[in-house]
Coordinates of C-alpha atoms and ligand atoms in Angstrom, one line a residue:
M234 CA 70.8 52.9 52.1
V235 CA 72.6 50.7 54.7
I236 CA 70.5 49.6 57.7
T237 CA 71.8 47.6 60.7
S238 CA 68.8 47.6 63.0
A239 CA 65.9 45.2 62.4
T240 CA 63.4 47.7 63.7
N241 CA 64.7 50.4 61.3
L242 CA 64.5 47.9 58.4
V243 CA 60.8 47.0 59.2
Q244 CA 60.0 50.7 59.5
E245 CA 61.7 51.6 56.2
L246 CA 60.0 48.8 54.3
A247 CA 56.5 49.7 55.8
S248 CA 56.1 52.6 53.4
F249 CA 56.7 50.3 50.3
R250 CA 54.5 47.4 51.3
E251 CA 51.2 48.6 49.9
R252 CA 52.2 49.4 46.3
K253 CA 55.7 48.0 45.6
T254 CA 57.1 44.5 45.0
I255 CA 59.9 43.8 47.4
G256 CA 62.7 41.5 46.1
F257 CA 65.1 40.0 48.5
V258 CA 68.6 38.6 48.1
P259 CA 70.0 37.0 51.3
T260 CA 73.8 36.7 51.4
M261 CA 76.7 36.1 53.7
G262 CA 78.9 38.7 52.0
A263 CA 82.3 38.4 50.3
L264 CA 80.2 39.2 47.2
H265 CA 81.1 38.1 43.7
E266 CA 79.5 38.2 40.3
G267 CA 77.2 35.3 41.3
H268 CA 75.6 37.4 44.0
L269 CA 75.5 40.5 41.8
S270 CA 73.6 38.5 39.2
L271 CA 71.0 37.7 41.8
V272 CA 70.7 41.4 42.6
R273 CA 70.3 42.2 38.9
Q274 CA 67.6 39.6 38.6
A275 CA 65.9 41.0 41.7
K276 CA 66.1 44.5 40.2
A277 CA 64.5 43.3 37.0
G278 CA 61.6 41.7 38.8
S279 CA 60.9 44.0 41.8
D280 CA 60.5 47.7 42.7
V281 CA 62.6 47.6 45.9
V282 CA 65.6 45.3 46.2
V283 CA 66.8 44.4 49.7
V284 CA 70.1 42.6 50.2
S285 CA 71.2 41.2 53.5
I286 CA 74.8 40.5 54.5
F287 CA 75.0 38.3 57.6
V288 CA 77.4 35.5 58.2
N289 CA 75.0 33.2 60.0
P290 CA 76.8 31.3 62.8
T291 CA 74.0 28.7 63.2
Q292 CA 74.6 27.2 59.8
F293 CA 78.4 26.5 60.4
N294 CA 79.0 23.1 62.0
N295 CA 82.8 23.8 62.0
P296 CA 84.0 26.8 64.2
E297 CA 87.2 27.1 62.1
D298 CA 85.1 27.5 58.9
L299 CA 83.0 30.2 60.5
K300 CA 86.2 32.0 61.7
N301 CA 87.8 31.8 58.3
Y302 CA 84.7 32.7 56.3
P303 CA 85.8 35.8 54.2
R304 CA 84.4 39.1 55.3
E305 CA 84.7 42.3 53.2
P306 CA 81.8 44.6 54.3
E307 CA 83.0 47.8 52.8
A308 CA 83.8 46.3 49.4
D309 CA 80.4 44.5 49.5
I310 CA 78.5 47.7 50.2
K311 CA 80.2 49.4 47.3
K312 CA 79.4 46.5 44.9
L313 CA 75.8 46.4 46.0
K314 CA 75.3 50.1 45.5
L315 CA 76.7 49.9 42.0
A316 CA 74.5 46.9 41.3
G317 CA 71.4 49.0 42.3
A318 CA 70.5 47.4 45.7
D319 CA 68.0 49.8 47.4
I320 CA 68.4 48.6 51.0
I321 CA 71.5 46.8 52.3
F322 CA 70.7 45.1 55.6
T323 CA 73.9 44.4 57.7
P324 CA 72.5 43.2 61.1
T325 CA 74.6 42.1 64.1
E326 CA 74.1 38.7 65.6
K327 CA 72.0 40.2 68.4
E328 CA 69.6 41.8 65.9
I329 CA 68.9 38.4 64.2
Y330 CA 69.1 36.2 67.3
P331 CA 68.1 38.3 70.4
E332 CA 67.6 34.9 72.0
P333 CA 69.4 31.7 70.8
D334 CA 67.3 30.0 68.1
T335 CA 66.5 26.4 69.3
R336 CA 63.9 25.6 66.6
I337 CA 64.4 22.3 64.8
F338 CA 62.9 22.1 61.3
D339 CA 61.9 18.8 59.7
F340 CA 62.7 18.4 56.1
G341 CA 62.3 14.6 56.1
A342 CA 64.9 12.8 54.0
M343 CA 65.8 15.9 52.0
D344 CA 68.4 17.2 54.5
K345 CA 69.8 13.7 55.4
V346 CA 71.9 13.4 52.2
M347 CA 74.8 15.3 50.6
E348 CA 75.4 18.7 52.4
G349 CA 73.0 17.7 55.1
F350 CA 74.8 14.4 55.8
Y351 CA 78.3 15.9 55.7
R352 CA 77.5 19.1 57.5
P353 CA 75.0 18.0 60.2
G354 CA 72.8 20.9 61.4
H355 CA 73.7 23.1 58.4
F356 CA 70.3 23.3 56.8
N357 CA 68.6 23.7 60.2
G358 CA 70.8 26.8 60.6
V359 CA 70.0 28.0 57.1
A360 CA 66.3 27.5 57.7
Q361 CA 66.5 29.4 61.1
V362 CA 68.2 32.5 59.5
V363 CA 66.2 32.5 56.3
K364 CA 62.9 32.2 58.2
R365 CA 63.9 35.2 60.4
L366 CA 65.1 37.3 57.5
F367 CA 61.9 36.5 55.5
R368 CA 59.8 37.6 58.6
L369 CA 61.7 40.9 58.7
V370 CA 61.8 41.7 55.0
Q371 CA 58.5 40.1 54.0
P372 CA 59.5 40.0 50.3
Q373 CA 57.2 38.9 47.5
L374 CA 60.2 37.5 45.7
A375 CA 63.4 35.9 47.1
F376 CA 66.4 35.0 44.9
F377 CA 68.7 32.0 45.4
G378 CA 71.5 30.6 43.3
E379 CA 71.3 27.1 41.8
K380 CA 74.9 26.5 42.8
D381 CA 73.6 25.6 46.2
F382 CA 71.2 23.1 44.7
Q383 CA 70.2 21.4 47.9
Q384 CA 69.8 24.7 49.8
L385 CA 67.4 25.9 47.1
A386 CA 65.3 22.8 47.5
I387 CA 65.3 23.2 51.3
I388 CA 64.3 26.9 51.0
K389 CA 61.4 25.9 48.7
A390 CA 60.3 23.2 51.2
L391 CA 60.6 25.8 54.1
T392 CA 58.4 28.3 52.2
A393 CA 55.8 25.6 51.5
Q394 CA 55.9 24.2 55.1
E395 CA 55.5 27.6 56.6
Q396 CA 53.0 28.7 54.0
L397 CA 55.0 31.9 53.4
P398 CA 53.4 34.1 50.8
L399 CA 56.4 34.5 48.6
H400 CA 58.0 33.1 45.4
I401 CA 61.4 31.6 45.4
V402 CA 63.3 32.5 42.2
A403 CA 66.0 30.0 41.2
C404 CA 69.0 31.7 39.4
P405 CA 71.6 30.0 37.3
T406 CA 75.1 29.4 38.6
V407 CA 77.6 32.0 37.5
R408 CA 81.0 30.7 36.5
E409 CA 84.5 32.0 36.0
P410 CA 85.7 31.9 32.4
D411 CA 87.4 28.6 33.1
G412 CA 84.2 27.1 34.4
L413 CA 84.8 27.2 38.2
A414 CA 81.5 28.0 39.9
M415 CA 81.7 31.4 41.6
S416 CA 81.9 31.1 45.4
S417 CA 83.1 33.3 48.2
R418 CA 85.3 30.4 49.2
N419 CA 87.3 30.7 46.0
L420 CA 89.0 33.6 47.6
L421 CA 90.6 31.2 50.1
L422 CA 92.2 28.9 47.5
S423 CA 96.0 29.0 47.0
A424 CA 97.2 29.8 43.4
T425 CA 97.9 26.0 42.8
Q426 CA 94.4 25.0 44.1
R427 CA 92.8 27.7 42.0
A428 CA 94.6 26.4 38.9
H429 CA 93.3 22.9 39.5
A430 CA 89.8 23.7 40.7
P431 CA 88.2 24.1 37.2
L432 CA 88.6 20.2 36.9
I433 CA 85.4 20.0 39.0
Y434 CA 83.1 21.5 36.4
K435 CA 85.0 20.0 33.5
T436 CA 84.3 16.6 35.1
L437 CA 80.6 17.4 35.6
Q438 CA 80.4 18.4 31.9
E439 CA 82.1 15.2 30.8
A440 CA 79.8 13.2 33.0
F441 CA 76.8 14.8 31.3
G442 CA 78.2 13.6 28.0
K443 CA 78.4 10.0 29.3
V444 CA 74.8 9.6 30.5
N445 CA 73.6 7.6 27.6
S446 CA 76.5 5.2 27.6
T447 CA 76.9 4.2 31.2
T448 CA 75.1 3.2 34.4
V449 CA 74.4 5.5 37.3
P450 CA 76.9 3.7 39.7
A451 CA 79.6 3.6 37.0
L452 CA 79.2 7.3 36.3
K453 CA 79.4 8.2 40.0
K454 CA 82.5 6.1 40.3
W455 CA 84.1 7.7 37.2
V456 CA 83.5 11.2 38.6
Q457 CA 85.0 10.4 41.9
T458 CA 88.0 8.6 40.4
T459 CA 88.6 11.5 37.9
I460 CA 88.6 14.2 40.6
D461 CA 90.6 12.1 43.1
A462 CA 93.4 11.5 40.5
N463 CA 94.1 15.2 40.8
P464 CA 97.0 16.0 43.3
V465 CA 95.1 18.8 45.1
L466 CA 91.4 17.8 44.9
E467 CA 89.6 15.2 46.9
T468 CA 85.9 14.2 46.5
E469 CA 83.8 14.2 49.6
Y470 CA 80.7 13.0 47.7
A471 CA 79.5 12.7 44.2
E472 CA 75.8 11.9 44.2
I473 CA 73.4 11.4 41.3
V474 CA 70.0 12.3 42.7
D475 CA 66.3 12.8 41.9
A476 CA 66.3 16.6 41.4
H477 CA 63.0 17.0 43.4
S478 CA 63.4 14.6 46.3
L479 CA 67.3 14.8 46.4
Q480 CA 67.4 11.1 47.0
P481 CA 70.2 9.1 45.3
I482 CA 69.1 7.0 42.4
T483 CA 70.6 3.9 40.9
E484 CA 68.8 3.7 37.5
W485 CA 68.3 6.5 34.9
N486 CA 64.6 5.8 34.7
E487 CA 64.0 6.3 38.5
A488 CA 63.4 10.0 38.1
D489 CA 62.2 12.5 35.5
S490 CA 64.7 15.1 36.5
I491 CA 68.2 14.1 37.6
Q492 CA 71.1 16.2 39.1
L493 CA 74.7 15.3 39.7
C494 CA 75.9 17.1 42.9
I495 CA 79.4 17.2 44.1
A496 CA 81.5 18.4 47.1
V497 CA 85.3 18.5 46.7
Y498 CA 88.0 19.5 49.1
A499 CA 91.0 21.6 48.1
H500 CA 92.1 21.2 51.7
P501 CA 90.9 22.8 53.9
I502 CA 88.6 24.6 51.4
R503 CA 85.4 22.8 50.5
L504 CA 83.8 23.6 47.1
I505 CA 80.4 22.4 45.8
D506 CA 78.9 22.3 42.3
N507 CA 76.2 20.5 40.4
I508 CA 74.9 19.8 36.9
K509 CA 71.6 18.8 35.4
L510 CA 72.0 15.3 33.8
K511 CA 68.3 14.9 32.7
Ligands
PAF640 O1 73.7 30.9 50.6 C1 74.0 31.6 51.5 O2 74.8 32.6 51.3 C2 73.5 31.4 52.9 O3 73.3 30.0 53.1 C3 72.1 32.2 53.1 C4 71.0 31.7 52.2 C5 72.4 33.7 52.9 C6 71.7 32.0 54.6 O4 72.6 32.4 55.5

């Protein structure tokens, strides 16, 4: 069932609230296998699966990026029905933001690095829309991909800060056969860029193999140099961070759990990926 009005969504879900587990997958559409794997995981763990498709303007700090973001509503709805989504919520901007959202969230140092640093305001916009969607859907479970590693940490922080009674389920990154992390933005790559893009994950994997034989700064530098030697790719950042605080580290013993996160331009397309190093 496709629902566009927030009021109808709330009414429809009211009948399930008492007895059923509601699982929620928020998306911005242009759905690929990565999104569908979230839907399948939601299906396995919940009685009713709600998927939203909403390209949230408040999380785009670049108007061109918002304008060019791929939109394929009909194909998305078909894919979601096949994957077993029960309710597909496709609100208009007015439904989500009847008034402009001026709320400023505070995530401390967590959103001052990586995506938060290079896309100022991005996570505030993500928090605005996710908070609103959570309030409408009131799921017990919400599913997010590990590809957006920093987003996942921010959503967990949001849920804790707002004391929301729901569990955030982290789902593994789904990759193309050549290793490229699935992303709606892959649709925007030229054939040449697409052919070179698998170097990103190949480099992350090789970096994982070097952890015991090199220092943190040297590995970071190696990753950046390897990507930048490619004619169509350019690193925006390669950070080795504490997987919980997301703060960059300089020594392997500074954190129990360590992630290498990367943002790479295949101009003007921006791709992100990450790998667990420890
Ligand atoms: O990851 C996304 O697609 C978006 O950031 C989200 C979580 C749907 C919020 O707009």
